[in-house]
mmCIF file of C-alpha atoms in Angstrom:
data_model
loop_
_atom_site.group_PDB
_atom_site.id
_atom_site.type_symbol
_atom_site.label_atom_id
_atom_site.label_comp_id
_atom_site.label_asym_id
_atom_site.label_seq_id
_atom_site.Cartn_x
_atom_site.Cartn_y
_atom_site.Cartn_z
ATOM 1 C CA UNK K 15 -1.662 -1.915 10.119
ATOM 2 C CA UNK K 16 -2.984 1.416 8.896
ATOM 3 C CA UNK K 17 -6.091 1.087 6.725
ATOM 4 C CA UNK K 18 -8.662 3.546 5.426
ATOM 5 C CA UNK K 19 -11.139 4.261 2.663
ATOM 6 C CA UNK K 20 -10.131 6.178 -0.473
ATOM 7 C CA UNK K 21 -12.198 9.316 -1.022
ATOM 8 C CA UNK K 22 -14.242 9.385 -4.200
ATOM 9 C CA UNK K 23 -13.395 13.020 -4.974
ATOM 10 C CA UNK K 24 -9.626 12.451 -4.846
ATOM 11 C CA UNK K 25 -9.506 8.919 -6.335
ATOM 12 C CA UNK K 26 -12.276 8.490 -8.943
ATOM 13 C CA UNK K 27 -10.954 5.127 -10.242
ATOM 14 C CA UNK K 28 -11.151 3.492 -6.788
ATOM 15 C CA UNK K 29 -13.832 5.389 -4.846
ATOM 16 C CA UNK K 30 -14.762 4.229 -1.346
ATOM 17 C CA UNK K 31 -12.358 1.298 -1.512
ATOM 18 C CA UNK K 32 -10.560 0.022 1.603
ATOM 19 C CA UNK K 33 -6.832 0.524 1.110
ATOM 20 C CA UNK K 34 -3.445 0.750 2.739
ATOM 21 C CA UNK K 35 -1.634 4.042 1.945
ATOM 22 C CA UNK K 36 0.122 4.069 -1.390
ATOM 23 C CA UNK K 37 1.731 6.623 -3.709
ATOM 24 C CA UNK K 38 2.565 6.495 -7.415
ATOM 25 C CA UNK K 39 6.255 6.850 -8.378
ATOM 26 C CA UNK K 40 7.589 8.165 -11.697
ATOM 27 C CA UNK K 41 8.909 5.259 -13.765
ATOM 28 C CA UNK K 42 12.502 6.573 -13.967
ATOM 29 C CA UNK K 43 12.607 7.131 -10.199
ATOM 30 C CA UNK K 44 11.246 3.661 -9.524
ATOM 31 C CA UNK K 45 13.784 2.058 -11.904
ATOM 32 C CA UNK K 46 16.727 3.862 -10.267
ATOM 33 C CA UNK K 47 15.468 3.037 -6.787
ATOM 34 C CA UNK K 48 15.006 -0.678 -7.612
ATOM 35 C CA UNK K 49 18.550 -0.826 -8.998
ATOM 36 C CA UNK K 50 19.947 0.862 -5.890
ATOM 37 C CA UNK K 51 18.467 -1.708 -3.463
ATOM 38 C CA UNK K 52 18.736 -4.931 -5.464
ATOM 39 C CA UNK K 53 22.066 -5.913 -3.825
ATOM 40 C CA UNK K 54 20.168 -6.287 -0.518
ATOM 41 C CA UNK K 55 17.640 -8.711 -2.046
ATOM 42 C CA UNK K 56 17.499 -12.271 -0.774
ATOM 43 C CA UNK K 57 15.499 -13.362 -3.830
ATOM 44 C CA UNK K 58 15.316 -11.864 -7.330
ATOM 45 C CA UNK K 59 12.705 -13.705 -9.385
ATOM 46 C CA UNK K 60 12.286 -12.713 -13.054
ATOM 47 C CA UNK K 61 8.611 -12.450 -14.023
ATOM 48 C CA UNK K 62 7.166 -11.914 -17.512
ATOM 49 C CA UNK K 63 3.897 -10.005 -17.810
ATOM 50 C CA UNK K 64 2.268 -12.958 -19.590
ATOM 51 C CA UNK K 65 2.781 -15.027 -16.418
ATOM 52 C CA UNK K 66 0.719 -12.685 -14.270
ATOM 53 C CA UNK K 67 -2.955 -13.210 -13.549
ATOM 54 C CA UNK K 68 -5.251 -10.236 -13.251
ATOM 55 C CA UNK K 69 -6.190 -11.241 -9.704
ATOM 56 C CA UNK K 70 -2.775 -11.914 -8.179
ATOM 57 C CA UNK K 71 0.427 -10.185 -7.109
ATOM 58 C CA UNK K 72 3.710 -11.967 -7.794
ATOM 59 C CA UNK K 73 6.698 -11.334 -5.483
ATOM 60 C CA UNK K 74 9.753 -10.577 -7.596
ATOM 61 C CA UNK K 75 12.169 -9.488 -4.855
ATOM 62 C CA UNK K 76 12.404 -9.793 -1.052
ATOM 63 C CA UNK K 77 14.545 -7.718 1.288
ATOM 64 C CA UNK K 78 15.010 -9.313 4.733
ATOM 65 C CA UNK K 79 15.672 -6.991 7.658
ATOM 66 C CA UNK K 80 19.097 -8.486 8.337
ATOM 67 C CA UNK K 81 20.315 -7.330 4.902
ATOM 68 C CA UNK K 82 19.543 -3.646 5.368
ATOM 69 C CA UNK K 83 19.524 -0.966 7.998
ATOM 70 C CA UNK K 84 16.494 0.931 9.220
ATOM 71 C CA UNK K 85 16.295 4.624 8.317
ATOM 72 C CA UNK K 86 14.674 7.378 10.335
ATOM 73 C CA UNK K 87 11.827 9.572 9.032
ATOM 74 C CA UNK K 88 12.300 12.378 8.133
ATOM 75 C CA UNK K 89 15.601 12.170 6.262
ATOM 76 C CA UNK K 90 15.503 14.040 2.914
ATOM 77 C CA UNK K 91 18.986 12.785 2.013
ATOM 78 C CA UNK K 92 17.817 9.145 1.679
ATOM 79 C CA UNK K 93 15.355 7.821 -0.919
ATOM 80 C CA UNK K 94 13.016 5.660 1.155
ATOM 81 C CA UNK K 95 12.588 8.123 4.071
ATOM 82 C CA UNK K 96 11.978 10.856 1.521
ATOM 83 C CA UNK K 97 9.191 8.836 -0.128
ATOM 84 C CA UNK K 98 7.664 7.852 3.211
ATOM 85 C CA UNK K 99 7.752 11.475 4.340
ATOM 86 C CA UNK K 100 6.066 12.602 1.149
ATOM 87 C CA UNK K 101 3.279 10.073 1.659
ATOM 88 C CA UNK K 102 2.825 11.115 5.302
ATOM 89 C CA UNK K 103 2.623 14.826 4.469
ATOM 90 C CA UNK K 104 0.738 14.697 1.184
ATOM 91 C CA UNK K 105 -1.886 12.006 1.799
ATOM 92 C CA UNK K 106 -1.946 11.213 5.538
ATOM 93 C CA UNK K 107 -2.330 14.655 7.107
ATOM 94 C CA UNK K 108 1.082 14.752 8.833
ATOM 95 C CA UNK K 109 2.389 18.033 7.386
ATOM 96 C CA UNK K 110 2.832 19.722 10.773
ATOM 97 C CA UNK K 111 4.358 16.613 12.373
ATOM 98 C CA UNK K 112 6.812 16.261 9.490
ATOM 99 C CA UNK K 113 7.864 19.912 9.822
ATOM 100 C CA UNK K 114 8.431 19.526 13.565
ATOM 101 C CA UNK K 115 10.331 16.197 13.372
ATOM 102 C CA UNK K 116 14.114 15.865 12.974
ATOM 103 C CA UNK K 117 16.572 13.001 12.569
ATOM 104 C CA UNK K 118 17.311 13.335 16.293
ATOM 105 C CA UNK K 119 13.560 13.314 17.125
ATOM 106 C CA UNK K 120 12.055 11.348 14.250
ATOM 107 C CA UNK K 121 8.481 10.292 13.576
ATOM 108 C CA UNK K 122 9.632 6.709 13.169
ATOM 109 C CA UNK K 123 11.836 4.245 11.310
ATOM 110 C CA UNK K 124 11.351 2.620 7.929
ATOM 111 C CA UNK K 125 12.844 -0.113 5.800
ATOM 112 C CA UNK K 126 12.231 -1.783 2.481
ATOM 113 C CA UNK K 127 10.554 -5.208 2.381
ATOM 114 C CA UNK K 128 9.599 -6.467 -1.092
ATOM 115 C CA UNK K 129 8.770 -5.740 -4.730
ATOM 116 C CA UNK K 130 5.721 -7.308 -6.353
ATOM 117 C CA UNK K 131 4.287 -7.275 -9.873
ATOM 118 C CA UNK K 132 0.626 -7.316 -10.838
ATOM 119 C CA UNK K 133 -2.178 -5.652 -12.791
ATOM 120 C CA UNK K 134 -4.294 -2.778 -11.513
ATOM 121 C CA UNK K 135 -7.649 -1.506 -12.777
ATOM 122 C CA UNK K 136 -7.349 2.019 -14.217
ATOM 123 C CA UNK K 137 -10.562 2.816 -16.134
ATOM 124 C CA UNK K 138 -13.495 1.503 -18.167
ATOM 125 C CA UNK K 139 -13.449 1.587 -21.979
ATOM 126 C CA UNK K 140 -16.851 2.132 -23.654
ATOM 127 C CA UNK K 141 -18.239 -0.716 -25.742
ATOM 128 C CA UNK K 142 -21.251 -1.126 -28.051
ATOM 129 C CA UNK K 143 -23.256 -1.912 -24.929
ATOM 130 C CA UNK K 144 -23.355 1.174 -22.680
ATOM 131 C CA UNK K 145 -24.205 -1.035 -19.727
ATOM 132 C CA UNK K 146 -21.149 -3.284 -20.211
ATOM 133 C CA UNK K 147 -17.927 -1.258 -20.437
ATOM 134 C CA UNK K 148 -14.635 -3.088 -20.771
ATOM 135 C CA UNK K 149 -12.301 -2.774 -17.744
ATOM 136 C CA UNK K 150 -8.751 -1.683 -18.544
ATOM 137 C CA UNK K 151 -5.731 -2.739 -16.516
ATOM 138 C CA UNK K 152 -2.103 -1.656 -16.357
ATOM 139 C CA UNK K 153 0.939 -3.599 -15.102
ATOM 140 C CA UNK K 154 2.431 -2.211 -11.891
ATOM 141 C CA UNK K 155 5.447 -2.823 -9.720
ATOM 142 C CA UNK K 156 4.512 -2.493 -6.052
ATOM 143 C CA UNK K 157 7.292 -1.411 -3.660
ATOM 144 C CA UNK K 158 6.436 -2.652 -0.170
ATOM 145 C CA UNK K 159 7.937 -0.783 2.767
ATOM 146 C CA UNK K 160 7.514 -0.811 6.552
ATOM 147 C CA UNK K 161 7.147 2.319 8.698
ATOM 148 C CA UNK K 162 7.107 1.966 12.476
ATOM 149 C CA UNK K 163 5.768 5.196 13.995
ATOM 150 C CA UNK K 164 6.887 6.410 17.424
ATOM 151 C CA UNK K 165 3.387 7.819 18.022
ATOM 152 C CA UNK K 166 0.553 6.428 15.828
ATOM 153 C CA UNK K 167 -1.678 9.290 17.012
ATOM 154 C CA UNK K 168 0.008 11.609 14.481
ATOM 155 C CA UNK K 169 -2.239 10.017 11.820
ATOM 156 C CA UNK K 170 -5.685 11.712 11.818
ATOM 157 C CA UNK K 171 -8.878 9.793 11.172
ATOM 158 C CA UNK K 172 -9.703 11.761 8.002
ATOM 159 C CA UNK K 173 -7.521 13.404 5.327
ATOM 160 C CA UNK K 174 -8.032 14.782 1.828
ATOM 161 C CA UNK K 175 -7.110 11.336 0.384
ATOM 162 C CA UNK K 176 -8.563 8.885 2.940
ATOM 163 C CA UNK K 177 -11.454 8.687 5.379
ATOM 164 C CA UNK K 178 -11.902 6.468 8.417
ATOM 165 C CA UNK K 179 -8.210 5.751 8.820
ATOM 166 C CA UNK K 180 -7.679 3.217 11.594
ATOM 167 C CA UNK K 181 -5.211 0.675 12.980
ATOM 168 C CA UNK K 182 -5.997 -2.953 12.134
ATOM 169 C CA UNK K 183 -4.456 -5.916 13.945
ATOM 170 C CA UNK K 184 -2.301 -8.065 11.612
ATOM 171 C CA UNK K 185 -4.481 -11.157 12.080
ATOM 172 C CA UNK K 186 -7.640 -9.176 11.296
ATOM 173 C CA UNK K 187 -5.962 -7.615 8.254
ATOM 174 C CA UNK K 188 -4.986 -11.021 6.890
ATOM 175 C CA UNK K 189 -8.557 -12.232 7.424
ATOM 176 C CA UNK K 190 -9.916 -9.211 5.532
ATOM 177 C CA UNK K 191 -7.621 -9.839 2.565
ATOM 178 C CA UNK K 192 -8.634 -13.517 2.499
ATOM 179 C CA UNK K 193 -12.392 -13.074 2.878
ATOM 180 C CA UNK K 194 -12.822 -9.497 1.523
ATOM 181 C CA UNK K 195 -15.073 -8.753 4.493
ATOM 182 C CA UNK K 196 -14.846 -5.058 5.278
ATOM 183 C CA UNK K 197 -15.534 -5.436 8.999
ATOM 184 C CA UNK K 198 -12.264 -7.390 9.382
ATOM 185 C CA UNK K 199 -10.351 -4.195 8.615
ATOM 186 C CA UNK K 200 -12.513 -2.048 10.926
ATOM 187 C CA UNK K 201 -15.933 -2.876 12.449
ATOM 188 C CA UNK K 202 -16.928 0.734 11.727
ATOM 189 C CA UNK K 203 -16.772 0.009 7.982
ATOM 190 C CA UNK K 204 -19.739 -2.328 8.258
ATOM 191 C CA UNK K 205 -21.855 0.368 9.918
ATOM 192 C CA UNK K 206 -20.851 2.852 7.205
ATOM 193 C CA UNK K 207 -21.691 0.472 4.409
ATOM 194 C CA UNK K 208 -25.168 -0.150 5.820
ATOM 195 C CA UNK K 209 -25.877 3.510 6.469
ATOM 196 C CA UNK K 210 -28.515 4.988 4.129
ATOM 197 C CA UNK K 211 -26.759 8.352 3.944
ATOM 198 C CA UNK K 212 -23.251 6.976 3.351
ATOM 199 C CA UNK K 213 -21.364 5.913 0.239
ATOM 200 C CA UNK K 214 -20.882 2.156 0.089
ATOM 201 C CA UNK K 215 -17.503 0.893 1.316
ATOM 202 C CA UNK K 216 -15.955 -2.042 -0.571
ATOM 203 C CA UNK K 217 -12.801 -4.126 -0.737
ATOM 204 C CA UNK K 218 -11.048 -3.819 -4.096
ATOM 205 C CA UNK K 219 -11.497 -7.011 -6.100
ATOM 206 C CA UNK K 220 -7.769 -7.160 -6.962
ATOM 207 C CA UNK K 221 -6.388 -4.740 -4.409
ATOM 208 C CA UNK K 222 -2.652 -4.649 -5.141
ATOM 209 C CA UNK K 223 -2.081 -2.360 -2.154
ATOM 210 C CA UNK K 224 -3.835 -4.846 0.156
ATOM 211 C CA UNK K 225 -1.993 -7.807 -1.340
ATOM 212 C CA UNK K 226 1.374 -6.042 -1.066
ATOM 213 C CA UNK K 227 0.826 -5.307 2.618
ATOM 214 C CA UNK K 228 -0.354 -8.875 3.150
ATOM 215 C CA UNK K 229 2.874 -10.217 1.629
ATOM 216 C CA UNK K 230 4.947 -7.838 3.791
ATOM 217 C CA UNK K 231 3.143 -9.177 6.876
ATOM 218 C CA UNK K 232 3.711 -12.788 5.725
ATOM 219 C CA UNK K 233 7.462 -12.107 5.346
ATOM 220 C CA UNK K 234 7.546 -10.517 8.817
ATOM 221 C CA UNK K 235 5.850 -13.588 10.266
ATOM 222 C CA UNK K 236 8.268 -15.919 8.494
ATOM 223 C CA UNK K 237 11.202 -13.905 9.802
ATOM 224 C CA UNK K 238 9.875 -14.048 13.355
ATOM 225 C CA UNK K 239 9.340 -17.787 13.100
ATOM 226 C CA UNK K 240 12.858 -18.278 11.803
ATOM 227 C CA UNK K 241 14.312 -16.200 14.613
ATOM 228 C CA UNK K 242 12.338 -18.169 17.200
ATOM 229 C CA UNK K 243 13.571 -21.435 15.784
#
């Protein structure tokens, strides 16, 4: 699993937070995309915002691999490969690799996995006590996808959006989400957090991106177990 730390200068609301790569979609685009893939869903679970806790992500749709085909990246004619390619080029330092890749010689393959609903921290609202601002949250739909790269080395260690990008074993990733211990994602994070000349690295308290990836991993594990049975 690819994990990294969000840079403070490019993400002021979540500075120095361990994250999996994400990108914000325009609402109209997200609505059209959700409608276009819903026929492939194994489960569609209606969720009202009042049912959601501020510290949880609720799965509202799952998309098993046997109900959809994998798509290559890049492919600008298809929605998911287009979004994955945009994330690779814009936030993960793969501009040159994207330009050089073709459908015949792709960077990798992707597929859709799940949709989740939850609340994300966006800002602090001032209160009468300057030392106690009120946190503000917004409801979000998280679209979880899977990208399998042909060559993981195309991802650099540092980009304009993330620093200390690294590959985390699935079991270590799950342990990090459960315990919120930064060294589970990458032992280097612990050294950085303890360094006197480094910004402190943290795990987001709610971390919708981490929870989304965790649910994608759980679905993959369930699928593998079912296939083995």
